[in-house]
Structures are given as C-alpha cells and as structure tokens.
Tab-separated table of C-alpha atoms and ligand atoms in Angstrom:
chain	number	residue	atom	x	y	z
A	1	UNK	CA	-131.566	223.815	-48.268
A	2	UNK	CA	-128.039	225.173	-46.787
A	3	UNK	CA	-128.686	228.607	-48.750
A	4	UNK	CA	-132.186	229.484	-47.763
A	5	UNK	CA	-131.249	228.915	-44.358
A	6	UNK	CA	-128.152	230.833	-44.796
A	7	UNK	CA	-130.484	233.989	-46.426
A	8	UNK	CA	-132.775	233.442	-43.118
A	9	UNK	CA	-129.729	233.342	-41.223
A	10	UNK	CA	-128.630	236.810	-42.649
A	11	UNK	CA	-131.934	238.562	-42.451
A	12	UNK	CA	-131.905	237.528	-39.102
A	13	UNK	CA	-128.390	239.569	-38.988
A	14	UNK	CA	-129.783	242.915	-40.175
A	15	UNK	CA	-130.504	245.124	-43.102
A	16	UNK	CA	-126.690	245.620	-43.801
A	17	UNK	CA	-125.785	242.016	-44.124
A	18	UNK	CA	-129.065	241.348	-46.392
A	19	UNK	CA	-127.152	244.139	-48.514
A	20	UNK	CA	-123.493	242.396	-48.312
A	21	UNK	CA	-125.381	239.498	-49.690
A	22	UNK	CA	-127.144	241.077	-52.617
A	23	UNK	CA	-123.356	242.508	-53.432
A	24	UNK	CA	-121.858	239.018	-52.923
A	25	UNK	CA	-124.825	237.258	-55.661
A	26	UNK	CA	-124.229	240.099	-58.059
A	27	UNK	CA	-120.318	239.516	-58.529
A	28	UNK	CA	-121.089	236.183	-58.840
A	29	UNK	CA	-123.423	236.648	-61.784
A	30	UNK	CA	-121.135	239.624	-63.402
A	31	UNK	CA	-117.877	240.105	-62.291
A	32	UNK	CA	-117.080	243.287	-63.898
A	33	UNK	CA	-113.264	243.638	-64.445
A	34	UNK	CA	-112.106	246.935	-62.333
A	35	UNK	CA	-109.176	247.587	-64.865
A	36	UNK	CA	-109.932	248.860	-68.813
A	37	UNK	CA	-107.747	247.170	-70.990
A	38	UNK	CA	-105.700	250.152	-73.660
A	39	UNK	CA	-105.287	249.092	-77.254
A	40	UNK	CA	-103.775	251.598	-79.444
A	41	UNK	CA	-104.359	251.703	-83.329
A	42	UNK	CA	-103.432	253.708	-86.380
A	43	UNK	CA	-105.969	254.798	-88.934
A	44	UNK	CA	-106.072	252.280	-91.431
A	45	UNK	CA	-104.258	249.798	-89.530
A	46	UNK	CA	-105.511	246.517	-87.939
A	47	UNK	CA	-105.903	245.761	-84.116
A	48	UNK	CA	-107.070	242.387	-82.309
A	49	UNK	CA	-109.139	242.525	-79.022
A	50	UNK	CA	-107.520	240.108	-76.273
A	51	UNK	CA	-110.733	239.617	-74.317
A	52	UNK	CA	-109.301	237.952	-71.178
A	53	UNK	CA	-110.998	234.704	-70.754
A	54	UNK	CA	-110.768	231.908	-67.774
A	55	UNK	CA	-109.377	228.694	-70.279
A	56	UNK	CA	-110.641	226.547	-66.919
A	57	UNK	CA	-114.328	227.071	-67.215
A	58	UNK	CA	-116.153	226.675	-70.504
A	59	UNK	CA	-117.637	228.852	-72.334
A	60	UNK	CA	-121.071	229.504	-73.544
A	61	UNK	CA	-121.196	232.714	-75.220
A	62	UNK	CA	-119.173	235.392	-75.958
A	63	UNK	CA	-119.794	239.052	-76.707
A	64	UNK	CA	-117.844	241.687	-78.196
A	65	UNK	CA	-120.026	245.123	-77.746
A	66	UNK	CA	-119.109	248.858	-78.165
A	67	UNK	CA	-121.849	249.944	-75.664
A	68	UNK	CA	-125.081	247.961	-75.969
A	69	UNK	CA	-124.509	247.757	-79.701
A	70	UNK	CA	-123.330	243.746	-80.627
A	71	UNK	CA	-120.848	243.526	-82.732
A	72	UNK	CA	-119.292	240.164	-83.052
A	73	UNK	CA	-118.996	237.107	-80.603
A	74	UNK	CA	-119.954	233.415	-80.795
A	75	UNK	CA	-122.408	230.827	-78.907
A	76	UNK	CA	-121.604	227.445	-78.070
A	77	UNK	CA	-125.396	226.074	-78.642
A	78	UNK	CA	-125.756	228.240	-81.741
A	79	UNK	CA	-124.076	230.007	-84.534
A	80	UNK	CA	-124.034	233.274	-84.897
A	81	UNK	CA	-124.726	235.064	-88.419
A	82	UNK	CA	-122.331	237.609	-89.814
A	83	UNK	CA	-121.520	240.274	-87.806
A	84	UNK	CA	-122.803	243.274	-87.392
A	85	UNK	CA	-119.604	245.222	-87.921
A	86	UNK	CA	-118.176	243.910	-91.250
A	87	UNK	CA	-114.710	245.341	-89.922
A	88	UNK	CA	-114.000	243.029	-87.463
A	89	UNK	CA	-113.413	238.624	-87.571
A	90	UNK	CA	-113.535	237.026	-84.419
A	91	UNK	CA	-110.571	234.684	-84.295
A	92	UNK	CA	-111.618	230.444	-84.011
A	93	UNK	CA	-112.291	228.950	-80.884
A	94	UNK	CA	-110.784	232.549	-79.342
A	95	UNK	CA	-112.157	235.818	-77.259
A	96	UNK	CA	-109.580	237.450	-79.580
A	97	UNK	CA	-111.297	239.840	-82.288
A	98	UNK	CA	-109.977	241.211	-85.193
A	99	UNK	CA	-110.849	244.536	-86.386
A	100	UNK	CA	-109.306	246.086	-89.923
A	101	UNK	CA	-109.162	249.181	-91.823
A	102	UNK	CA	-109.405	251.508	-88.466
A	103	UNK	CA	-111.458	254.530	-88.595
A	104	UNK	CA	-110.501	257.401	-86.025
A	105	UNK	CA	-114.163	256.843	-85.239
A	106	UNK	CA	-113.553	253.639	-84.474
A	107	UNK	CA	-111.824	255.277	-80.875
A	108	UNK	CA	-114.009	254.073	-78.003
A	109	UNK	CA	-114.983	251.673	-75.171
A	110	UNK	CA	-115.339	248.139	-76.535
A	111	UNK	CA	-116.671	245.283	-74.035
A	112	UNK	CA	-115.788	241.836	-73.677
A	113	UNK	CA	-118.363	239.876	-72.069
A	114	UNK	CA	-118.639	236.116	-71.561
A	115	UNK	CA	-120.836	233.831	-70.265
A	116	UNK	CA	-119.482	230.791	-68.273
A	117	UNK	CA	-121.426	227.977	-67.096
A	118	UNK	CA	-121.367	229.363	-63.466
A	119	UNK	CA	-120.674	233.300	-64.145
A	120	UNK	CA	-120.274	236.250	-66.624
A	121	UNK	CA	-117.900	238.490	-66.761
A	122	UNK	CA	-117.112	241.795	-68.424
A	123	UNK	CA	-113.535	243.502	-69.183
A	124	UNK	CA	-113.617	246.694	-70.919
A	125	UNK	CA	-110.841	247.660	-73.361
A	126	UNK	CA	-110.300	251.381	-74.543
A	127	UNK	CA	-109.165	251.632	-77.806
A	128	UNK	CA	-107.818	254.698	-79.162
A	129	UNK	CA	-107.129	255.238	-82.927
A	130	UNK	CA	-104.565	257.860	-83.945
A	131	UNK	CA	-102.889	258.811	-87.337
A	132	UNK	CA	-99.263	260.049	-88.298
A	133	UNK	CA	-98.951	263.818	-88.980
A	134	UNK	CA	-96.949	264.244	-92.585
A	135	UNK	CA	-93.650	266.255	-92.051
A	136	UNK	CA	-94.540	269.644	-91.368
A	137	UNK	CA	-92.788	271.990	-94.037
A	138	UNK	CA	-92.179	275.667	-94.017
A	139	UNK	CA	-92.998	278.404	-96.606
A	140	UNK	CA	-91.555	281.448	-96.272
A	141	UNK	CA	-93.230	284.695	-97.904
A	142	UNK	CA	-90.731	287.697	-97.495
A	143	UNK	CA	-89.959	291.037	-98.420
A	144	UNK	CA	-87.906	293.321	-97.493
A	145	UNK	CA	-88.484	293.928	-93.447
A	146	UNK	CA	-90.313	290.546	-92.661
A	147	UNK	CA	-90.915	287.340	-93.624
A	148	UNK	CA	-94.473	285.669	-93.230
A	149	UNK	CA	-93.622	281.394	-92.376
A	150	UNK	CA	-96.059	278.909	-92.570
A	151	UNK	CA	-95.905	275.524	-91.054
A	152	UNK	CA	-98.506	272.972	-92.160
A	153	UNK	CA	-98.417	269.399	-91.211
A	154	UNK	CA	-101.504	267.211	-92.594
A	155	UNK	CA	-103.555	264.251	-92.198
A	156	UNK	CA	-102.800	263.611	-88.144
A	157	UNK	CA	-105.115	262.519	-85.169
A	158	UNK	CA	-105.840	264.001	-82.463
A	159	UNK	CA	-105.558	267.375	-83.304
A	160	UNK	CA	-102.010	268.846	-82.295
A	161	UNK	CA	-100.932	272.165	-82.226
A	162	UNK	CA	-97.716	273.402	-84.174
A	163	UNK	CA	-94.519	274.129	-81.921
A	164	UNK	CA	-91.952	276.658	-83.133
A	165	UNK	CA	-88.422	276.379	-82.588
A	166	UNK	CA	-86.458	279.143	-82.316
A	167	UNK	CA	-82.886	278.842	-81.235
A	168	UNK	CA	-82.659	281.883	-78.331
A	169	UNK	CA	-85.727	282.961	-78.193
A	170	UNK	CA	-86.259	282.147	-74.575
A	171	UNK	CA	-84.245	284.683	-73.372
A	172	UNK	CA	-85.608	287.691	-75.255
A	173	UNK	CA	-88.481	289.892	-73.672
A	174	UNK	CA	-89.798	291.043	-77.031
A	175	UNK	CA	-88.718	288.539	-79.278
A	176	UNK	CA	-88.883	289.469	-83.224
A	177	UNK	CA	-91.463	287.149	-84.073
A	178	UNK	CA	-95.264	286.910	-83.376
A	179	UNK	CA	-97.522	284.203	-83.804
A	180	UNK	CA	-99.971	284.861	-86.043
A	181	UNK	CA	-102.341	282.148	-85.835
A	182	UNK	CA	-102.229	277.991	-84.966
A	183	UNK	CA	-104.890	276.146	-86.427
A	184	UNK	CA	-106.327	272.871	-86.713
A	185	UNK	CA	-109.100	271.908	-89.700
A	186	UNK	CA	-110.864	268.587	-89.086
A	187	UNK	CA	-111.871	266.742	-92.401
A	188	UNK	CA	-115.403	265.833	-91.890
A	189	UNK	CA	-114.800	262.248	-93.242
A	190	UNK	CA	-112.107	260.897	-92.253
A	191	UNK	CA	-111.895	262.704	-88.685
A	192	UNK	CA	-108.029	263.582	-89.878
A	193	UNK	CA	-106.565	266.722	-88.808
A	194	UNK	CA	-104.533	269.571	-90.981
A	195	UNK	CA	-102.521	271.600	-88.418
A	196	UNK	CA	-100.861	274.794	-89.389
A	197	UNK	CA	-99.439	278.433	-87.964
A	198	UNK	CA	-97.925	281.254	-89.282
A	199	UNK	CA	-95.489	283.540	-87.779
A	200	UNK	CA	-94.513	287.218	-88.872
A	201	UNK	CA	-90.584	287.605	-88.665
A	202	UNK	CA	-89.534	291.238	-88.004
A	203	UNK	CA	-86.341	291.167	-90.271
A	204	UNK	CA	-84.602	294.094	-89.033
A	205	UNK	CA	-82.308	292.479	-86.407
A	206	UNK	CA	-81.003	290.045	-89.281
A	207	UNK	CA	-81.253	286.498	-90.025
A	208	UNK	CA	-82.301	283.903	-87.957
A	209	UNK	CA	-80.734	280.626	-88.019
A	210	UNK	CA	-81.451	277.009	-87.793
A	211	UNK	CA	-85.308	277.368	-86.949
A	212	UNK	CA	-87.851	274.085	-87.440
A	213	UNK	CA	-91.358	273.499	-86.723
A	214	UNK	CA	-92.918	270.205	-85.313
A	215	UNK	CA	-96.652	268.754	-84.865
A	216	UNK	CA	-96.340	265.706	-82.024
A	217	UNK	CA	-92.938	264.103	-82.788
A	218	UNK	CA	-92.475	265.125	-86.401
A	219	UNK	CA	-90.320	267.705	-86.955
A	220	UNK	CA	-89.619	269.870	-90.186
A	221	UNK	CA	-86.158	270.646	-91.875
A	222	UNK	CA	-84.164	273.690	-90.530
A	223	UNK	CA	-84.496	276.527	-92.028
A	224	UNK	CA	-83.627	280.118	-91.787
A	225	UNK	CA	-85.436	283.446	-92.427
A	226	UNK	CA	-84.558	287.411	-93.233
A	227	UNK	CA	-81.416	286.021	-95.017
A	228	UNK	CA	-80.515	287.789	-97.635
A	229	UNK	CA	-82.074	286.293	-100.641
A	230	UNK	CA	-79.545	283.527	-102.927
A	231	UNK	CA	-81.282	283.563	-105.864
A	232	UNK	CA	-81.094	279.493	-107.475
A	233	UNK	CA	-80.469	280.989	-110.471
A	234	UNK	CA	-76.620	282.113	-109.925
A	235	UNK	CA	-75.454	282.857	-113.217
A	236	UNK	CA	-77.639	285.270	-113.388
A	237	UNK	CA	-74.755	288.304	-112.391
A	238	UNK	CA	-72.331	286.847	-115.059
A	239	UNK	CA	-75.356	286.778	-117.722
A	240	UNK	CA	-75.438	290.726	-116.712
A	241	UNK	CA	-71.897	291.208	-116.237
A	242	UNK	CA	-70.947	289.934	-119.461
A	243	UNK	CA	-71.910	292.487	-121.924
A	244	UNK	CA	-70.810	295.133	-119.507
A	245	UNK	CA	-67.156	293.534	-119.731
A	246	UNK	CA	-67.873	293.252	-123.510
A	247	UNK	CA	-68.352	296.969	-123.730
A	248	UNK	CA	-65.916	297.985	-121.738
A	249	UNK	CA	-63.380	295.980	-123.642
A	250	UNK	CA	-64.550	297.871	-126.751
A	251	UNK	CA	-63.863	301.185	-124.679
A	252	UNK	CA	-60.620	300.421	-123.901
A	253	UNK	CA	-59.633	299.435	-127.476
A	254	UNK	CA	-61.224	302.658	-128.957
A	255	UNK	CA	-58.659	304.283	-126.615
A	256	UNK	CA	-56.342	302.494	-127.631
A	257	UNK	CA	-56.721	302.529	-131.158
A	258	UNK	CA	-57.186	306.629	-130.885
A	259	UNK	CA	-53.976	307.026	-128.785
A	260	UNK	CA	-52.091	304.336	-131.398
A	261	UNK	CA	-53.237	307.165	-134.223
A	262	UNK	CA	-51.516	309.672	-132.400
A	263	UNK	CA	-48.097	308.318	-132.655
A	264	UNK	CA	-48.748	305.748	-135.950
A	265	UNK	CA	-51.017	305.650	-139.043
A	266	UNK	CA	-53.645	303.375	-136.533
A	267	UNK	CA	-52.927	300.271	-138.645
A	268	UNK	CA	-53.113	297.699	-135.863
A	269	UNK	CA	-57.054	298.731	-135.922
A	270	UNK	CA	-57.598	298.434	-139.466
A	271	UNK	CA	-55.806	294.917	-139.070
A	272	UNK	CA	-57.561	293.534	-136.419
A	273	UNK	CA	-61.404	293.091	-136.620
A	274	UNK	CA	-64.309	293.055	-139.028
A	275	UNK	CA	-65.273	295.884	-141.342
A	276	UNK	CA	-68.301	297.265	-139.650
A	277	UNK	CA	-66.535	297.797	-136.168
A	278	UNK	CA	-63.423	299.418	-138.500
A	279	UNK	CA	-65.301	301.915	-140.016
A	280	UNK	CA	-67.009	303.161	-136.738
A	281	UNK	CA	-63.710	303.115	-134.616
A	282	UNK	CA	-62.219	305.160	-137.874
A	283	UNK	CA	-64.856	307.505	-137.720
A	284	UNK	CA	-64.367	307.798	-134.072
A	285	UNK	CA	-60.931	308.503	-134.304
A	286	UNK	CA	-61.379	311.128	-136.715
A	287	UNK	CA	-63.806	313.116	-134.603
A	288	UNK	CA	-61.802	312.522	-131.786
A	289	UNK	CA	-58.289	313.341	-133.540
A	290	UNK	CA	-60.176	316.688	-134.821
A	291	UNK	CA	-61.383	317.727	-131.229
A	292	UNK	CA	-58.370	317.133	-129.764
A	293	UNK	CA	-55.692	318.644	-132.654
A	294	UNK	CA	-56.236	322.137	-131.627
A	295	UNK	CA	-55.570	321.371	-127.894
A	296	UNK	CA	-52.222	319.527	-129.227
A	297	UNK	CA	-51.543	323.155	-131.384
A	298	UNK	CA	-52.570	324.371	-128.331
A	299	UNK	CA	-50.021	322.804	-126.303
A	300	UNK	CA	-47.227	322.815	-128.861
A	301	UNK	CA	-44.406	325.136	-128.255
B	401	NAG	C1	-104.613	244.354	-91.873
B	401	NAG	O1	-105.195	243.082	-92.131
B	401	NAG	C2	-105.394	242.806	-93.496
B	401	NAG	C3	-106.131	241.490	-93.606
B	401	NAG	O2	-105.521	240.506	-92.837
B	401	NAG	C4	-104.048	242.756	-94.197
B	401	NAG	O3	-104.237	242.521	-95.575
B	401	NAG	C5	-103.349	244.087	-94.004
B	401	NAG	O4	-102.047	244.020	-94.556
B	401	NAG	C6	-103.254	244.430	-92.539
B	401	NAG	N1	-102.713	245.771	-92.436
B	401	NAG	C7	-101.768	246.116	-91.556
B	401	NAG	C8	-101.348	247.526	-91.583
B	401	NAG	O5	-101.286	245.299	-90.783
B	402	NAG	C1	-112.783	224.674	-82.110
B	402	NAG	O1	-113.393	223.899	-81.085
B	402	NAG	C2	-114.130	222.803	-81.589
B	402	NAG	C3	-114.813	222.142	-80.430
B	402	NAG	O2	-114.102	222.260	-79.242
B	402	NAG	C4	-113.167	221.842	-82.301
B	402	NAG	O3	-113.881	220.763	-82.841
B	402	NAG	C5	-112.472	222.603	-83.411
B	402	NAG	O4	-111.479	221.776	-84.009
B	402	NAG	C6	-111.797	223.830	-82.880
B	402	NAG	N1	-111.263	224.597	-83.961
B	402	NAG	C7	-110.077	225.134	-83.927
B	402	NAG	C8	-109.691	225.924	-85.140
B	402	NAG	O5	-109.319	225.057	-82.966
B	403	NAG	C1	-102.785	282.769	-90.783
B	403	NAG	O1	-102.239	284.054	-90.970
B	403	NAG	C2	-101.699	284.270	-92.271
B	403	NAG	C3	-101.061	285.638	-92.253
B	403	NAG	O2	-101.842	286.562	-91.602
B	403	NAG	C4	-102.785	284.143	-93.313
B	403	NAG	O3	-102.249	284.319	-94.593
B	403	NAG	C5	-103.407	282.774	-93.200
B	403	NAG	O4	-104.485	282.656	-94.100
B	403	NAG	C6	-103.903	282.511	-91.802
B	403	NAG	N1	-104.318	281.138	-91.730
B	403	NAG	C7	-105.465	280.783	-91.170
B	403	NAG	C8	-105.782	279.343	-91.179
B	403	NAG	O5	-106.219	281.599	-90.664
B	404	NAG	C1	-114.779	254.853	-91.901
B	404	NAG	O1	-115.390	256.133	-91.935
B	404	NAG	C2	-115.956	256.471	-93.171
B	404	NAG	C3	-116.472	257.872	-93.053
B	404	NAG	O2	-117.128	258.083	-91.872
B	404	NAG	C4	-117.066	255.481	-93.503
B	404	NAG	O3	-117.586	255.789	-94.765
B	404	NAG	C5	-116.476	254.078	-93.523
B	404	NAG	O4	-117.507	253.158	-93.743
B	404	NAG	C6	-115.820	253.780	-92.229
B	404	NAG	N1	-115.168	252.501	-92.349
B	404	NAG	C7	-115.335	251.551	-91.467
B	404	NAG	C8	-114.608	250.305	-91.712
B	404	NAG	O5	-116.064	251.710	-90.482
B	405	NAG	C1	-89.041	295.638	-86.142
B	405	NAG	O1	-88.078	295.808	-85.127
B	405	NAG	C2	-87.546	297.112	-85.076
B	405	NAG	C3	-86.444	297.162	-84.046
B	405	NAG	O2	-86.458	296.064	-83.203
B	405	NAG	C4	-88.660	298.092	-84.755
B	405	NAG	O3	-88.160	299.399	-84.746
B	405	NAG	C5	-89.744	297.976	-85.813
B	405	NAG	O4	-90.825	298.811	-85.478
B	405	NAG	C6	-90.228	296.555	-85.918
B	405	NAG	N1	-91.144	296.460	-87.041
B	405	NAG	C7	-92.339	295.912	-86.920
B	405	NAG	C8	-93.156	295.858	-88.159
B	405	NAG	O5	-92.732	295.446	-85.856
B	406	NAG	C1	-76.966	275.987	-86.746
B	406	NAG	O1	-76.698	274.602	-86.706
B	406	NAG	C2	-75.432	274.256	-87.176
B	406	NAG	C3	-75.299	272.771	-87.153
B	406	NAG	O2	-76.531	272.163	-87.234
B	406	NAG	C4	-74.375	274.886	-86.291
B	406	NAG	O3	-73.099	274.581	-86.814
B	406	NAG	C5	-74.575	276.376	-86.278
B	406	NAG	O4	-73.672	276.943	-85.368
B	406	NAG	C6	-75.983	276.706	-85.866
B	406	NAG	N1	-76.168	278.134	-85.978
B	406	NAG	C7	-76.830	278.850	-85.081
B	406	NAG	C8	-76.913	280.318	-85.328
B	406	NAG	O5	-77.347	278.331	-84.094
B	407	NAG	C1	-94.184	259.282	-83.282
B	407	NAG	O1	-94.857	258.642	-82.235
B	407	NAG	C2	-95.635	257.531	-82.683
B	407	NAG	C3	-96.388	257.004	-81.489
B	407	NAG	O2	-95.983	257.571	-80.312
B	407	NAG	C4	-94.750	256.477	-83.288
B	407	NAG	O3	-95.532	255.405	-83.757
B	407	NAG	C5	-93.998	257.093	-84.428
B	407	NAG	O4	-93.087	256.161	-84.975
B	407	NAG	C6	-93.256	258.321	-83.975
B	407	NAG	N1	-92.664	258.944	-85.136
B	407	NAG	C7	-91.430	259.414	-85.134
B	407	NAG	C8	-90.977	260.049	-86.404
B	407	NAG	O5	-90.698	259.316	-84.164
C-alpha cells in the first residue's frame, strides 16, 4: 500500500519526520479551530451558537459541550434524547444552538465539535453573559458642614466600580471631598452585582454644582451638594409670616386708634370691628391715655 510505504519511507528519514507525520494524522482526525468564536449575552436574554460547519462534507454527529460535559447535539445514525441542558434547542438540520433564559453562570467556553465522514473538528466559542446596571441615584445626607452622598446602582454584571464626577476637581491638590468607600455585593443566586460608594463633602467652600455618578455607561442625574437647603414645602415662610403681619396690623391700629382719641372721641374704633377687640382696644386706650395725660400736663404751657 502507497501509505505504509510512505511511513517506511519517513522512518527511513529520521525521528523528526516520523514526528511531522504523527502532527500531519492528528489534524486530520481533529482539526482544532485556532480562533475562539465571542458571543455576548444578557442575563435573561437568549443567544444561538453558530458552530461553523463545512456544508460540503456530511455530517455524522454533532456536539455541543461546555468542557467534557454534553449538552446538546444530534447523530445522523441515531437520535439523541433530550438534552442535558433543558436551556438550550438545537436548531433542525443546523450546528446552530439555542440557549434561553441566560444565567451569568452560564459565561464560559462552549465547544462545537463535529464529526465528518473523513475528519472532526472543534471550534470553541466564548460566551460571556453580562447584565445592565439600574441608573445609579444619589442620596444626599447633610448637615450643616458636610454632606454624606451615596451612589448605588443595582443588579449589574461584572462587578463595576462607581465613578464620581466632579466638575474641577482635577485641578485641586486637596480636593473637598473624600471617598469613603466603593463597594460591590454579589447576590449569591443570581451572580448580579449591587455597586455603591459614598463620599463625605466638606461644605465649607460652598456648593458644588452639576456632579453625577456612573457604574459602566449608566450615568445618574446631576445633582448638587452643600447648597443651601430649598425646603419643597415653600409656603412654609408665608404660613409663619402671616400672623406676624396679622399682629402687627393690630399694632398699628391700636396706635392709631390711641392717637385718633387724642384729638377725637375715638369713634372710628368703636365703628369699625367686633365687640371683643372694642372693648380691649378701649381699655387700652384708657391705660394708655392715663399714662400719658400727665406727660401732656407736663408739656402744656
Ligand atoms: C428568548 O426566547 C424565548 C423563546 O423563543 C422568547 O419567548 C423570548 O422572548 C426570547 N427573549 C428575548 C429577550 O429575546
Ligand atoms: C432535515 O434533513 C432531513 C434529511 O436530510 C430532511 O428529510 C428534513 O426535511 C430536513 N428538515 C428540515 C427542517 O430541513
Ligand atoms: C460607606 O460609608 C458610609 C459612611 O461612612 C456608611 O454609612 C456606609 O454604610 C458604608 N457602606 C458600606 C457598604 O460599607
Ligand atoms: C440560573 O441560576 C439559578 C441559580 O443558580 C438556577 O436556579 C437556575 O436553574 C439557573 N437557570 C438556568 C436556566 O440554568
Ligand atoms: C473643611 O475645609 C476647611 C477649609 O478648607 C477646613 O478648615 C476644615 O477642617 C475641613 N473640615 C473637615 C471636616 O475636613
Ligand atoms: C452646570 O450645568 C449647566 C448646564 O448643564 C451650566 O449652565 C452651568 O454653568 C453648570 N454649572 C457649573 C458650576 O458647572
Ligand atoms: C451600555 O453598554 C451596553 C453594552 O456595551 C449596551 O448594551 C447598552 O445599551 C449601553 N447602555 C447605555 C445606556 O448606553
């Protein structure tokens, strides 16, 4: 036969040409793909696996592994029962495979590897699994020479630290802000991440404008700190100014009325009003008209 005598021929040639063979029989059997394939997938979401195949040969089997663990694939002799990971379908008459409902520990190395009539191969494809961080938003604790902020952002993957921004910061040595602490909590579950830092605002160089937080490429609204507190409630100064101007209304007419009594009878303050407030202005006016008759006899020439 041609290839024994071409095997002879080669051990005739020399240990390193026996070894070039060996190399040239095993990437016949497996031809190992030297590129990994990158899928990208959001928790929750769905994601098919394109396993390359050769449409010119035929196939007879296919399997779609994470490791040495079989997880879906088909024969051509024989059917396959259900798969082993209920997550995925493997599309008819395809080397594409479905896979639903994505876990983050669904991340991994997946491989593709089919059997022709004359070879196998194997392509590997790397799919990662990543989830959305919420808005951050900020909370602001203050009194009256700082103002504790916390940014919290929730449910993301991987785990991402919080960025501050603060407009002209950069060009401060001590800056009036320190970072208290950045953290990320992993829920044990789900794999998802809660990211969140606070930062202590020294409030005595005034407010800072227009700041914002951001996990990844989600940013919060701006906000600003060591403002001088707006209270929502803004009718709150009339609801205390009111009685004040009430009162001092009633001053001014009990001055009134008592300088009126000097000239007249005080009438106009028996005319005007109710009884109650009458009597007491009268009353008033007396004691007042008494104290101040003997500085008028005083005065008098
Ligand atoms: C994922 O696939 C399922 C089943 O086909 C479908 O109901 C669902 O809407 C898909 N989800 C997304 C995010 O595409
Ligand atoms: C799958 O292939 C078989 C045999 O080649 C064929 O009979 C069948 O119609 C194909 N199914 C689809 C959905 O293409
Ligand atoms: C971060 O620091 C703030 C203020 O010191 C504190 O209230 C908060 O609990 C800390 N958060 C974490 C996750 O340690
Ligand atoms: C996703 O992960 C959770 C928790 O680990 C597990 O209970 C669930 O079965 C997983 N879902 C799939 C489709 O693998
Ligand atoms: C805040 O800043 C002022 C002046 O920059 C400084 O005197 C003061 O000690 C700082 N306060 C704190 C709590 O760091
Ligand atoms: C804050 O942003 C607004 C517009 O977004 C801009 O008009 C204003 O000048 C900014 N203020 C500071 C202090 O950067
Ligand atoms: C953030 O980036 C992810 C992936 O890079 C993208 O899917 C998402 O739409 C982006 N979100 C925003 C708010 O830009």
């Amino acid at each position: 036969m041609a290839s024994s005598s071409t095997i002879r021929y080669f051990l005739n040639q020399g240990p390193s040409l026996w070894l070039l063979v060996l190399v040239w029989t095993v990437i016949f059997s497996l031809t190992e793909s030297a590129i990994t394939i990158q899928l990208k997938g959001e928790a929750g979401g769905n994601v098919t696996f394109k396993c390359p195949v050769d449409n010119k040969r035929t196939v007879s089997w296919f399997y779609f592994q994470r490791g040495d663990v079989f997880l879906n694939g088909c024969h051509a002799s024989r059917t396959i029962p259900n798969p082993i990971l209920e997550n995925t379908r493997l599309e008819p008459n395809s080397t594409h495979v479905h896979m639903f409902r994505l876990n983050i520990s669904d991340s991994g190395m997946y491989r593709c590897i089919i059997q022709y009539n004359d070879i196998i191969t194997e392509d590997k494809i790397q799919l990662t699994v990543t989830a959305p961080y919420s808005k951050p938003t900020a909370t602001k604790s203050c009194d009256d020479v700082r103002c504790l902020v916390t940014c919290a952002s929730y449910g993301g993957y991987p785990g991402i630290k919080v960025e501050w921004i603060i407009p002209g910061s950069r060009n401060t040595n001590s800056p009036p802000w320190k970072v208290e602490n950045n953290t990320q909590v992993s829920h044990q579950s789900t794999m998802l991440v809660d990211s969140s830092s606070t930062v202590n605002f020294n409030c005595s160089n005034g407010e800072l404008k227009n700041l914002s937080c951001s996990v990844g490429n989600v940013t919060s609204d701006l906000f600003s700190v060591c403002n001088p507190e707006v209270k929502p409630n803004s009718y709150t100064p009339l609801k205390i100014a009111a009685p004040c101007v009430v009162l001092l209304l009633i001053v001014i007419a009990v001055v009134l009325c008592c300088w009126h009594k000097k000239g007249q009878t005080g009438k106009d303050c028996r005319e005007n009003g109710n009884k109650e407030e009458l009597k007491y202005l009268k009353e008033l006016c007396k004691k007042e008209g008494e104290k101040e008759d003997p500085v008028d006899d005083f005065n008098a020439p």
